[in-house]
Coordinates of C-alpha atoms and ligand atoms in Angstrom, one line a residue:
X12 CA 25.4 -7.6 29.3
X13 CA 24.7 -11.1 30.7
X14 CA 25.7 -15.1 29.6
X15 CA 29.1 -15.5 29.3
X16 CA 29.9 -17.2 26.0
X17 CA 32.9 -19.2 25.2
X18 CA 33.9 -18.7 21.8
X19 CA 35.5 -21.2 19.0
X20 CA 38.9 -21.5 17.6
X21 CA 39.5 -18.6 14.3
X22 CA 39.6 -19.8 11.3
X23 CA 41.8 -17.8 8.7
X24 CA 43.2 -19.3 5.9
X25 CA 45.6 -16.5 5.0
X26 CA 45.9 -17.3 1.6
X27 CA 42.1 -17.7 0.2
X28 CA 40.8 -13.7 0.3
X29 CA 37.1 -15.3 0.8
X30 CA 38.1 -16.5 4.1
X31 CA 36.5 -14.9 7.0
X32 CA 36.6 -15.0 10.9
X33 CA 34.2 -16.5 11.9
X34 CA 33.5 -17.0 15.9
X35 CA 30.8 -19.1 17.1
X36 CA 29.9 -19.9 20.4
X37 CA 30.0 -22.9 21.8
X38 CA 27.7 -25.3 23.8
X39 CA 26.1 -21.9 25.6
X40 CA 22.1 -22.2 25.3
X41 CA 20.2 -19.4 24.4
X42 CA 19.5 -16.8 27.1
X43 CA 15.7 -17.5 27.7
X44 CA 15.4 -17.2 31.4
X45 CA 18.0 -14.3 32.0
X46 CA 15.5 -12.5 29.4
X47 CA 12.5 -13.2 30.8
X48 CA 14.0 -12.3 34.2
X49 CA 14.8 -9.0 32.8
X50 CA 11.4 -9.0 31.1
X51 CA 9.9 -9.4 34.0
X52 CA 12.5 -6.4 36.1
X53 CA 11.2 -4.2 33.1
X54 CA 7.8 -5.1 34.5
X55 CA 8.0 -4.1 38.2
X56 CA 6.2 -7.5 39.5
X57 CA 6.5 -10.1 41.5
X58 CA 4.0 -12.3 40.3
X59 CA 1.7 -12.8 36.9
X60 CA 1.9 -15.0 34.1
X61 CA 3.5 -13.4 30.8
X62 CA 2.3 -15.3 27.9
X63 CA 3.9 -15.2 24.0
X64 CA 2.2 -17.1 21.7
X65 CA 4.8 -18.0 18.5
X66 CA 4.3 -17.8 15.1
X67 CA 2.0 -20.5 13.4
X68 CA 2.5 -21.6 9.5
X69 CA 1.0 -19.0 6.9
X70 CA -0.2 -19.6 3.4
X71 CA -0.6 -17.0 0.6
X72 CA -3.6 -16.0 -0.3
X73 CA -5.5 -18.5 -2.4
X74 CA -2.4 -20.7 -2.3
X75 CA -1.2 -23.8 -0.6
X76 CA 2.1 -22.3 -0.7
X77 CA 3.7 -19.6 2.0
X78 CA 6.8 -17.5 3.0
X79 CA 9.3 -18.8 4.8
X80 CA 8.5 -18.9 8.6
X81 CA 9.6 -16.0 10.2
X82 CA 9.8 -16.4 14.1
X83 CA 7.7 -13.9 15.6
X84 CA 10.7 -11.8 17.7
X85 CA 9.2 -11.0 21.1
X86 CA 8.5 -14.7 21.7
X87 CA 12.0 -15.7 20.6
X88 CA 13.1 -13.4 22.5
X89 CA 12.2 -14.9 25.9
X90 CA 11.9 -18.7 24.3
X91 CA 14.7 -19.5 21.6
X92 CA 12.4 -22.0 19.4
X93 CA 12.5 -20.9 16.2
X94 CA 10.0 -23.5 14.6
X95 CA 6.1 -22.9 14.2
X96 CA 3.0 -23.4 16.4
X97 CA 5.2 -23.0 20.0
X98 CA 4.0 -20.7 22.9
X99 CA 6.4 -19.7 26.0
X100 CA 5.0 -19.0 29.8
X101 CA 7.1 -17.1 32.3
X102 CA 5.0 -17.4 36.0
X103 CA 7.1 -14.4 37.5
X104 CA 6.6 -15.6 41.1
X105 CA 7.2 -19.2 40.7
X106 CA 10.2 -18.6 38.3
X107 CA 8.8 -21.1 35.8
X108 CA 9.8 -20.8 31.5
X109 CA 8.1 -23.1 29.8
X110 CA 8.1 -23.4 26.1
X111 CA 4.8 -25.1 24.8
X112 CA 5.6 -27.4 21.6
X113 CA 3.6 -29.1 19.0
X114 CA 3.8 -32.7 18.5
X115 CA 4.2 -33.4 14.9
X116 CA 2.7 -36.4 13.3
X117 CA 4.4 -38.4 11.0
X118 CA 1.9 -37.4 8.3
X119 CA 3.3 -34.0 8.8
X120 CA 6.8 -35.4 9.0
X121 CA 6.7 -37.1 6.0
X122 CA 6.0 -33.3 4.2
X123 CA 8.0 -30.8 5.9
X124 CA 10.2 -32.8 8.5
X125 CA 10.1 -33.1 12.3
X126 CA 10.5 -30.2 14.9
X127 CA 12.5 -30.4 17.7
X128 CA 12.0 -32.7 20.6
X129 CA 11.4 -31.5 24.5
X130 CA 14.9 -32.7 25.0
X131 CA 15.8 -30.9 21.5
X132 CA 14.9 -27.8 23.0
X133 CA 16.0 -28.4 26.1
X134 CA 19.7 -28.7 25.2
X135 CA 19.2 -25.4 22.7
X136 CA 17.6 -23.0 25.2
X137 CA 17.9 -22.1 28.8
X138 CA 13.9 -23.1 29.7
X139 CA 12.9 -24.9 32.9
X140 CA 10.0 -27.3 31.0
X141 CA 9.3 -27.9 27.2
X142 CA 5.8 -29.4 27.2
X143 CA 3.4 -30.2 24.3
X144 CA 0.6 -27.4 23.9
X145 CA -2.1 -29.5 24.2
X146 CA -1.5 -29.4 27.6
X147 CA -1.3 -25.4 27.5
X148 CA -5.1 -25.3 28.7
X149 CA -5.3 -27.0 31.6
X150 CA -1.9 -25.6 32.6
X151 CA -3.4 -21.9 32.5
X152 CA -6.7 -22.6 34.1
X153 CA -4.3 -24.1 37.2
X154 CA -1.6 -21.0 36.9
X155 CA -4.1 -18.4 36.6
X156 CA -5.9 -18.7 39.7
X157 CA -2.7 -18.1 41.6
X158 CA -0.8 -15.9 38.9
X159 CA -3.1 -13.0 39.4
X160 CA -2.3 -11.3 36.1
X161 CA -1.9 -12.6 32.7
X162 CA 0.6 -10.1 30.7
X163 CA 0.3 -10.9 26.5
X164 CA 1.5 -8.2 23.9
X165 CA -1.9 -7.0 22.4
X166 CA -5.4 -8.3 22.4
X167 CA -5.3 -10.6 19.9
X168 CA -2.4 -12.4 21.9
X169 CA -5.2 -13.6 24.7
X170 CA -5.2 -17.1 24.6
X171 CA -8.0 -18.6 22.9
X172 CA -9.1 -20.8 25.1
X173 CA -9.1 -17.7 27.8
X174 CA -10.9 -15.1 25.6
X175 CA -13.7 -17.9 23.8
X176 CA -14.2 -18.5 27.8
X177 CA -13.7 -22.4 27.4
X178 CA -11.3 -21.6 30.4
X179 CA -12.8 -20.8 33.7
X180 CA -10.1 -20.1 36.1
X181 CA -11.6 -19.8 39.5
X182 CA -10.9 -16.6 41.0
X183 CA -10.6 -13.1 39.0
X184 CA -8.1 -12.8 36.4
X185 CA -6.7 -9.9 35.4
X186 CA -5.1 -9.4 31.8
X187 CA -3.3 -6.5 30.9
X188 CA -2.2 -5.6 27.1
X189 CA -0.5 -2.4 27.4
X190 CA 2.4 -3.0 29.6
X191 CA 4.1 -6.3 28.2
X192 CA 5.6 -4.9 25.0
X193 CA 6.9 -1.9 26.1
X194 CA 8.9 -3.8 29.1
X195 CA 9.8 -6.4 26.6
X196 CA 11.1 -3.7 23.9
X197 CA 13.4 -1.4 27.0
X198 CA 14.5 -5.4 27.5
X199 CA 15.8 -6.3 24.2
X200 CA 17.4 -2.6 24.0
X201 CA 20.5 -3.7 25.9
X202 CA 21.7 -7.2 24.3
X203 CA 23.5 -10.0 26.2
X204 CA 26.5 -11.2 25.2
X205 CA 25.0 -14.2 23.7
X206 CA 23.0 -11.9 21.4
X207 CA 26.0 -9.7 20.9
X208 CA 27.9 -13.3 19.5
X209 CA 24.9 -13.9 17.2
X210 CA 24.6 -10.0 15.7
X211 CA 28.7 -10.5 15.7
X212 CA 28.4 -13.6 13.6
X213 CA 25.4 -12.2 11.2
X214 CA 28.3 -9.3 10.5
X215 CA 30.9 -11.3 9.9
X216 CA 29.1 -13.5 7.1
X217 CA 27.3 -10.0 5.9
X218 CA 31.4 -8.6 5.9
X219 CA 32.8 -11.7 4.0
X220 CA 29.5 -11.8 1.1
X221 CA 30.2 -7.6 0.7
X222 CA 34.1 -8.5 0.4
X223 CA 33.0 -11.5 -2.5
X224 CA 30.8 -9.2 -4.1
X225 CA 34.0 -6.4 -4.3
X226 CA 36.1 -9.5 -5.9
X227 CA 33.4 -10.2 -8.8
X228 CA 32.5 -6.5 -9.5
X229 CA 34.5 -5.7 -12.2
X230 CA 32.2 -8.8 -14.4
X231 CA 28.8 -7.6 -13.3
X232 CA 27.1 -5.8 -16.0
X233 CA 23.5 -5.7 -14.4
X234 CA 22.1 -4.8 -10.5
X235 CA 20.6 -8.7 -10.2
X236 CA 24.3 -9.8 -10.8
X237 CA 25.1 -8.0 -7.6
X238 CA 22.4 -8.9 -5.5
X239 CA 23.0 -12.8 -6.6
X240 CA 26.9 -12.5 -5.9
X241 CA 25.6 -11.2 -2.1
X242 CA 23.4 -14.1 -1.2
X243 CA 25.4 -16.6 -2.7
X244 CA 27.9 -15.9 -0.2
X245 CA 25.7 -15.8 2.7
X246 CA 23.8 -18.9 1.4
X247 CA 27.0 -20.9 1.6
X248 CA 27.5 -19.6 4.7
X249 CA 24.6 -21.6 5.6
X250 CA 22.8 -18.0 6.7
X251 CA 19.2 -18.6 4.4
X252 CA 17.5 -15.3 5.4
X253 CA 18.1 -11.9 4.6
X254 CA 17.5 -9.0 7.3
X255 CA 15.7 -6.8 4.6
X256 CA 15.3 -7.5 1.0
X257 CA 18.8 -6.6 -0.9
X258 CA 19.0 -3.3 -2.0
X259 CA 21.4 -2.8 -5.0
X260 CA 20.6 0.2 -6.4
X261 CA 22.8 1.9 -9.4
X262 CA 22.6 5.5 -10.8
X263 CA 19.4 6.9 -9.9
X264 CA 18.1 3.8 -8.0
X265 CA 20.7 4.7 -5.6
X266 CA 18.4 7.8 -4.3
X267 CA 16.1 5.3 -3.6
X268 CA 16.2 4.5 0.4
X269 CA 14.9 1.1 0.1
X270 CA 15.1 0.4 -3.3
X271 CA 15.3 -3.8 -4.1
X272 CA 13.9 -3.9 -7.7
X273 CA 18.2 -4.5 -8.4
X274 CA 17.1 -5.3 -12.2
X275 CA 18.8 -2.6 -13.9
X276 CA 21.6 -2.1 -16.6
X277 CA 25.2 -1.0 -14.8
X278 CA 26.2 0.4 -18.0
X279 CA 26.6 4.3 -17.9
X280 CA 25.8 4.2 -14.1
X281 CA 28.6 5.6 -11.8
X282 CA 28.1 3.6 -8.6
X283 CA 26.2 0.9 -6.9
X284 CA 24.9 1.3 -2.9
X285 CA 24.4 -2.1 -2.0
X286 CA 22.8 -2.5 1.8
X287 CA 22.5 -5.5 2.6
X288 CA 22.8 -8.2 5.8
X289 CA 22.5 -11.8 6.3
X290 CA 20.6 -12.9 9.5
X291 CA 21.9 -15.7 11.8
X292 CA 19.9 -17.3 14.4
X293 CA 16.9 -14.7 14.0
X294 CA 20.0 -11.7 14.8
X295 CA 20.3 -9.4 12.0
X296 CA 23.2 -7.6 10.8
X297 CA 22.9 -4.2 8.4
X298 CA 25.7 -3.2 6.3
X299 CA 26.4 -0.9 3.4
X300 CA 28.8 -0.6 0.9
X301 CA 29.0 2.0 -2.2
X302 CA 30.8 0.8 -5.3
X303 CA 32.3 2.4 -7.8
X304 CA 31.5 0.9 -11.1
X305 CA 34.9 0.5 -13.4
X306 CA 36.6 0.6 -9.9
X307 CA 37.1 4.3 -9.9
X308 CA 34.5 6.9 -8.6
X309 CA 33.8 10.0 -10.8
X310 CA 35.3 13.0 -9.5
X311 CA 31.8 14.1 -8.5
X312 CA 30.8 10.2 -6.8
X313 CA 33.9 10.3 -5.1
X314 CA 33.8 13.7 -3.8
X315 CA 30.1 12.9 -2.6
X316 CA 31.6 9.6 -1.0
X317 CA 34.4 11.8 0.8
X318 CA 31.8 13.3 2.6
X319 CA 29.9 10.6 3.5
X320 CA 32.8 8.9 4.8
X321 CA 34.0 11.4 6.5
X322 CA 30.3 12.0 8.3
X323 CA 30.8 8.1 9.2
X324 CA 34.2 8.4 10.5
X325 CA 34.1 11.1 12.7
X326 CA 29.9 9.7 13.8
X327 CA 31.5 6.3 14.9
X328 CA 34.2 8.2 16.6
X329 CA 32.0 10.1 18.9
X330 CA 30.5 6.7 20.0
X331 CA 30.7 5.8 24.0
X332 CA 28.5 5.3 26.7
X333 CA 26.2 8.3 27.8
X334 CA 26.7 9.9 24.1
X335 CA 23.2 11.4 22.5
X336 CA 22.5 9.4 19.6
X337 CA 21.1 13.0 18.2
X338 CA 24.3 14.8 19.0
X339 CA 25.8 12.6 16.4
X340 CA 23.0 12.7 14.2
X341 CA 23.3 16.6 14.2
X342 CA 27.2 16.0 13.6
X343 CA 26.9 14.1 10.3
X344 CA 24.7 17.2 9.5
X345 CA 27.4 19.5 10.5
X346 CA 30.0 17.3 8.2
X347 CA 27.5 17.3 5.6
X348 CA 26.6 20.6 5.8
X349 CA 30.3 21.8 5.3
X350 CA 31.1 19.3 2.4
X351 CA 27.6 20.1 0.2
X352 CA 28.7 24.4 1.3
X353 CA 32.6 23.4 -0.3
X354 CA 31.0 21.6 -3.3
X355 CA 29.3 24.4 -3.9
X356 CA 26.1 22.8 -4.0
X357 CA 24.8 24.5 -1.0
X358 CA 25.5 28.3 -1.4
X359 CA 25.4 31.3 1.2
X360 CA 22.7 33.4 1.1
X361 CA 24.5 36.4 0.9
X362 CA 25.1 35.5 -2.6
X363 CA 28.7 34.7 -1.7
X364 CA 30.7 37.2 -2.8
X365 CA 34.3 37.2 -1.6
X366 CA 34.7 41.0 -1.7
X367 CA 31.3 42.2 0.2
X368 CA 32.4 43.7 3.4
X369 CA 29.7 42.0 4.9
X370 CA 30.9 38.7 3.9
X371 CA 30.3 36.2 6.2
X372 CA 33.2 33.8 7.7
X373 CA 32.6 30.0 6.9
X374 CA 31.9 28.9 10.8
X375 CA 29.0 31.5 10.2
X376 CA 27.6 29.9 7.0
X377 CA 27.5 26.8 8.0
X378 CA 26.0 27.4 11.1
X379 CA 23.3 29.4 9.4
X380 CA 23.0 26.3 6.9
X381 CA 22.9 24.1 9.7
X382 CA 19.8 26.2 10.8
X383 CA 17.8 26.4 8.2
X384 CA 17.9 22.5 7.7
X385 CA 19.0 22.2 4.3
X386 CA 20.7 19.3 4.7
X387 CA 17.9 17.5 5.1
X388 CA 17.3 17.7 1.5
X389 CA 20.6 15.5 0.5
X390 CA 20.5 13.6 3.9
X391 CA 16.5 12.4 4.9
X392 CA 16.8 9.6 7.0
X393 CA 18.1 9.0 10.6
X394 CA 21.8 8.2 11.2
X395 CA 21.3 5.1 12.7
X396 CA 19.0 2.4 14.7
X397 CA 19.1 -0.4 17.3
X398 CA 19.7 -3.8 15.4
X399 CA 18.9 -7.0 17.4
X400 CA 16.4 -9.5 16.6
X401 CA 14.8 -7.1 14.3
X402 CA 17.2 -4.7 11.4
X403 CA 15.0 -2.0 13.0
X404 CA 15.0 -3.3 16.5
X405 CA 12.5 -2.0 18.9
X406 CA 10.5 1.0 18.2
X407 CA 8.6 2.9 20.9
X408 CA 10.4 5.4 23.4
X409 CA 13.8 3.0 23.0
X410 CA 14.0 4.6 19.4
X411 CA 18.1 6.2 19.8
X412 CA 16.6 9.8 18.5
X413 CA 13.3 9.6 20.7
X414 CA 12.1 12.7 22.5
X415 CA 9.9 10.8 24.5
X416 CA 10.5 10.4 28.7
X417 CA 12.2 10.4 30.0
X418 CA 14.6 12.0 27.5
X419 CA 12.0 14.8 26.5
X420 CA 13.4 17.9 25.8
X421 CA 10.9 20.4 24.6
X422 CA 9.4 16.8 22.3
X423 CA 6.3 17.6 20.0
X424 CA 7.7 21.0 19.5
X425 CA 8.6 21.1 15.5
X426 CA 8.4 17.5 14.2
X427 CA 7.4 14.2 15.6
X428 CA 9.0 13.5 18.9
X429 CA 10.4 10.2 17.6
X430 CA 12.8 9.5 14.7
X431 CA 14.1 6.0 13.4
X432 CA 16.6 5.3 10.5
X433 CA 12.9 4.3 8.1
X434 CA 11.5 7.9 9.3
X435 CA 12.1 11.0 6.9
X436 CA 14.0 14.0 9.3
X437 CA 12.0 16.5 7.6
X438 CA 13.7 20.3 7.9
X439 CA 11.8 21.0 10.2
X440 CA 12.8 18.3 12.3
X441 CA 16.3 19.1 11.7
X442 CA 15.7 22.4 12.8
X443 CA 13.8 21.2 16.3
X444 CA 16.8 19.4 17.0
X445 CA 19.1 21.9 16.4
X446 CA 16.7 24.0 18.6
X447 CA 16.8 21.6 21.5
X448 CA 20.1 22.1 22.9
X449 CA 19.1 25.7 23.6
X450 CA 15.4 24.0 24.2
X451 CA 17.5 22.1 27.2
X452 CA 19.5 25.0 28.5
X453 CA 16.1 26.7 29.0
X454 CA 14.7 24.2 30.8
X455 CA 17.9 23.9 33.0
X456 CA 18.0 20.1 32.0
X457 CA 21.3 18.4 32.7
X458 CA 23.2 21.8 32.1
X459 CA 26.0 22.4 30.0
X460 CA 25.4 18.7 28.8
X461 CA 24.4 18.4 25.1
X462 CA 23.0 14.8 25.1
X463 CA 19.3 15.0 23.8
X464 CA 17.8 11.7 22.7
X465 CA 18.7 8.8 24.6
X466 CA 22.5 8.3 25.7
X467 CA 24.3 5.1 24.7
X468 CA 24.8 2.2 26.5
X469 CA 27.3 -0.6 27.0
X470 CA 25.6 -3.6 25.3
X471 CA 23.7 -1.4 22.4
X472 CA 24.0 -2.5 19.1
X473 CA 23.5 0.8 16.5
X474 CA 24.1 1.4 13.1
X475 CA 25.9 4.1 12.0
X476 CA 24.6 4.7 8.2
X477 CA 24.9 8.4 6.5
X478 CA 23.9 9.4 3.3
X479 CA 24.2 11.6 0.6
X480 CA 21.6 11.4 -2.0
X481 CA 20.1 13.4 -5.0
X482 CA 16.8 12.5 -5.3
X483 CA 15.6 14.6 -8.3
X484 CA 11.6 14.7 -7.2
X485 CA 12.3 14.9 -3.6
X486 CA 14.5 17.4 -4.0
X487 CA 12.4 19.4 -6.4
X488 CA 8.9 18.9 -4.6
X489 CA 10.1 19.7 -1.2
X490 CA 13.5 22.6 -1.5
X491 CA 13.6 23.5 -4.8
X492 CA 10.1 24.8 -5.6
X493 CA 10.4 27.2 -2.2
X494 CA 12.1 30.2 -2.8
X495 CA 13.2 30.5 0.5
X496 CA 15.2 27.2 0.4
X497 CA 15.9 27.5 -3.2
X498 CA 18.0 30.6 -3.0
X499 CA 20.8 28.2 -1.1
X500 CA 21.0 25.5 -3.5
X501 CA 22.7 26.2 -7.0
X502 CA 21.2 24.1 -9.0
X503 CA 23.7 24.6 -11.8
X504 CA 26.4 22.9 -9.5
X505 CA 23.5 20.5 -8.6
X506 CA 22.8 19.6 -12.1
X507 CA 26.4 17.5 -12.1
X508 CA 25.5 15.5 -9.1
X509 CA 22.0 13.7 -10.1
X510 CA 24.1 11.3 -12.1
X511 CA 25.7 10.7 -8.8
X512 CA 22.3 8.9 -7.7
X513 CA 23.4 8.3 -4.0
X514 CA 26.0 7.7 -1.2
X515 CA 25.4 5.6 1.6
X516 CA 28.7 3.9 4.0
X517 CA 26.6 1.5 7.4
X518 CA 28.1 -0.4 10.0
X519 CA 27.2 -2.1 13.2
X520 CA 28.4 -0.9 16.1
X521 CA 28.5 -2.1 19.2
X522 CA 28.7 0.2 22.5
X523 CA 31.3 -0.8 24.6
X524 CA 32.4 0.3 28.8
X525 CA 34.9 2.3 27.1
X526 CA 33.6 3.4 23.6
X527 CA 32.9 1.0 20.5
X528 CA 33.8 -1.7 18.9
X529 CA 32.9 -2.4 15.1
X530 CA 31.4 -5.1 14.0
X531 CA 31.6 -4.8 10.7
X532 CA 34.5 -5.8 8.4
X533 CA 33.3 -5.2 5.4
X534 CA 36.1 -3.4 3.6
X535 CA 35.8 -0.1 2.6
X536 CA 37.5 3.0 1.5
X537 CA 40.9 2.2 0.1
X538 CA 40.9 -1.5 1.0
X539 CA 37.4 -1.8 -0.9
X540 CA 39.0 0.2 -4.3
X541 CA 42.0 -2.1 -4.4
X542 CA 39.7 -5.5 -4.2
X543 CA 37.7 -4.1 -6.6
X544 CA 40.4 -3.4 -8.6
X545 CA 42.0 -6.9 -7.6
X546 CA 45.2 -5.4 -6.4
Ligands
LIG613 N1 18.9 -1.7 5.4 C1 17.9 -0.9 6.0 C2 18.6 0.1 6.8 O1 19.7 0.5 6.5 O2 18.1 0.7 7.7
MN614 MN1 20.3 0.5 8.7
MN615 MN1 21.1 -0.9 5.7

């Protein structure tokens, strides 16, 4: 963690229940150069030119109209201009940011504004020149020669002027696509603290919009209702964009991992999952909240959300520096496991009969449950991912449940050697990872230690996000029309849960030197019912 950040008075006004704390940091600029000093660590240079170009304007197709600009994130990253047609150089052995800007004509003014002045940017962001792009050229024909290497994300990141060959730097230059983004995505892995204050401040306006949508629950008779509540709050928070798209999906919708259709009758539903975080400053944050509609879960929605909670409670407790992000995953399995066994939803295969001498104890079912990877069928996604400048932030071999080096252990065997929070565990990469531990001890990897996937660190930012669902065609496509997987489920217990729909309970969590700290105050569990209930 880098960039010390002073912090603003809190602001609680103990008697208005929409007030929030709120810290913002104060007159620190955004960390550009102690990123692209790490950047450039990542890269293992001394000298080269690493070149970002940022996003331009976009219009929709056969439309003068467009989305709202969205920053591209690697350039942020290493430039803090969040404003179209910009471009950031780092010369590694010079030590030299620069953030290329466009200057905006007052014909362009007169439509959409001005954008920030050199001195504008200055003030924002820790850069050593802002200079207008038109100059960007001639600046990398001059660099060039002496830079060596020119580093950009991809291909279609080459300059133009460089790859139409209207730039002729003398001497040879070298441009290499392949080992920018992966340096830049192990970078953005560990946040500083000024990103830390961001992601903190995206929570707390994502923790304060959950806690106003608790207070106007009992009114809401349809999923739009809820979704509107939500970005109200974070609208008037003066946080305009959302990390994902709102998901507020009641009854069956709530099977639905990514559902944001949130058009739907509450009537006759039991609960709503609503996941959904603000962004501020380009940080996301990513939290989720289950609601009881009525404000009082079912007897089988709240024994579902028991489970759930209990899989995130004891998850976020396991959290600390050097802890494998897989190890906790297969935890909430473990939870799972023995909640969907006690539910009687799961079933031993021995047919479970108490007086068979050959009955099985329950540490032996579950562990035999745990085996054959049937939770995957009520739990399908990852337990968590990085969340930084992205909701999903970085992908690659920085994903927390990669296999990859250099935390392979036995990766490719079974499944796909990397698993995200968007990426279905199938069983059968439930199973490889139950496998692995033993997978390690074979291949007398750190022995007698059981992290697989790669450990915490102080500085991460993860979600912790399980889930209980009952998704009626995945369910039936993929368990219930094998025999062999069939014969654990009973689907006459089953058949009372579908109305259930889904459970899910996320936080952000940061890693700290000495375990966690959450980020998220979103209230939950008995603090959520009684708002709700507007006790
Ligand atoms: N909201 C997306 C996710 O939870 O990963
Ligand atoms: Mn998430
Ligand atoms: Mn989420």
């Amino acid at each position: 963690m880098e960039t010390a950040v002073d912090y603003d008075v809190v602001s609680i006004d103990e008697f208005d229940a929409l007030a929030i704390e709120i810290r913002t940091p104060l007159s620190t600029k955004y960390p550009a150069k102690a990123h692209a000093k790490k950047v450039s660590r990542q890269l293992g240079v001394q000298s080269g030119l690493v070149y970002l170009p940022g996003k331009g304007v976009s219009q929709w197709e056969d439309s003068d109209m467009g989305p709202p600009f969205r920053q591209r994130r690697f350039f942020y990253y290493m430039s803090g201009a969040n404003f179209p047609g910009c471009a950031v150089t780092y010369d590694i052995g010079a030590d030299n940011l620069t953030l290329w800007i466009p200057y905006t004509p007052p014909s362009l003014i007169l439509w959409f504004g001005t954008t920030p002045s050199p001195d504008e940017c200055l003030a924002k962001s820790d850069l050593d020149h802002v200079k207008y792009i038109a100059d960007l050229p001639k600046y990398l024909n001059a660099t060039l020669k002496d830079a060596g290497s020119l580093y950009v994300l991809r291909a279609e990141q080459i300059p133009k002027s460089l790859s139409l060959g209207l730039l002729k730097p003398a001497g040879a230059v070298k441009i290499d696509t392949s080992a920018l983004l992966p340096a830049m995505a192990e970078a953005r892995v560990v946040k500083s603290d000024f990103e830390i204050a961001m992601i903190r401040r995206a929570n707390d306006i994502s923790s304060a919009a959950h806690r106003a949508v608790c207070e106007g629950f009992p009114k809401y008779t349809n999923e739009c209702e809820v979704e509107a509540a939500f970005l109200q709050a974070c609208v008037a928070e003066n946080a305009h964009m959302q990390s994902y798209p709102v998901i507020a999906g009641s009854g069956p919708n709530a099977a639905t991992l990514h559902y944001d259709a949130n058009d739907e009758p509450l009537e006759g539903r039991q609960h709503v999952v609503l996941d959904a975080g603000a962004e501020w400053q380009c940080y996301a944050s990513d939290v989720t909240r289950t609601l009881p509609i009525g404000g009082r879960f079912t007897k089988e929605g709240k024994a579902v959300h028991d489970v759930v909670a209990r899989m995130q409670d004891e998850c976020i407790d396991m959290i600390a520096p050097g802890v494998g992000f897989r190890d906790m995953h297969l935890h909430a399995h473990r939870v799972a496991t023995e909640g969907l066994l006690k539910l009687g939803i799961l079933r031993r295969s021995d047919g479970g009969s108490d007086s068979s001498r050959t009955r099985k104890s329950t540490a032996e079912v579950v562990e035999e449950m745990l085996e054959s990877g049937l939770s995957s069928a009520f739990f399908p996604h990852g337990l968590g991912h990085h969340v930084g400048l992205e909701v999903h932030d970085v992908a690659g071999k920085q994903r927390l449940m990669s296999t990859v080096a250099p935390w392979t252990v036995g990766g490719g065997v079974g499944g796909s050697t990397k698993k995200n929070k968007r990426d279905l565990i199938l069983r059968e990469d439930l199973v490889h990872m139950i496998e692995s531990p033993a997978i390690a001890a074979a291949a007398g990897i750190s022995s007698g230690s059981k992290v697989l996937g790669r450990p915490l660190e102080p500085g991460m930012v993860v979600t912790v996000e399980p889930g209980i669902y009952f998704c009626r065609e995945y369910i039936e496509a993929y368990y219930l029309s094998k025999p062999e997987l069939a014969r654990y489920i009973d689907t006459a217990v089953l058949d009372r849960y579908w109305g259930v729909g889904g459970v899910r309970i996320e936080d952000c969590i940061l890693v700290t030197e000495d375990g966690y700290e959450n980020l998220t105050t979103a209230p939950k569990g008995e603090e959520m019912l009684k708002i709700i209930n507007g006790k």
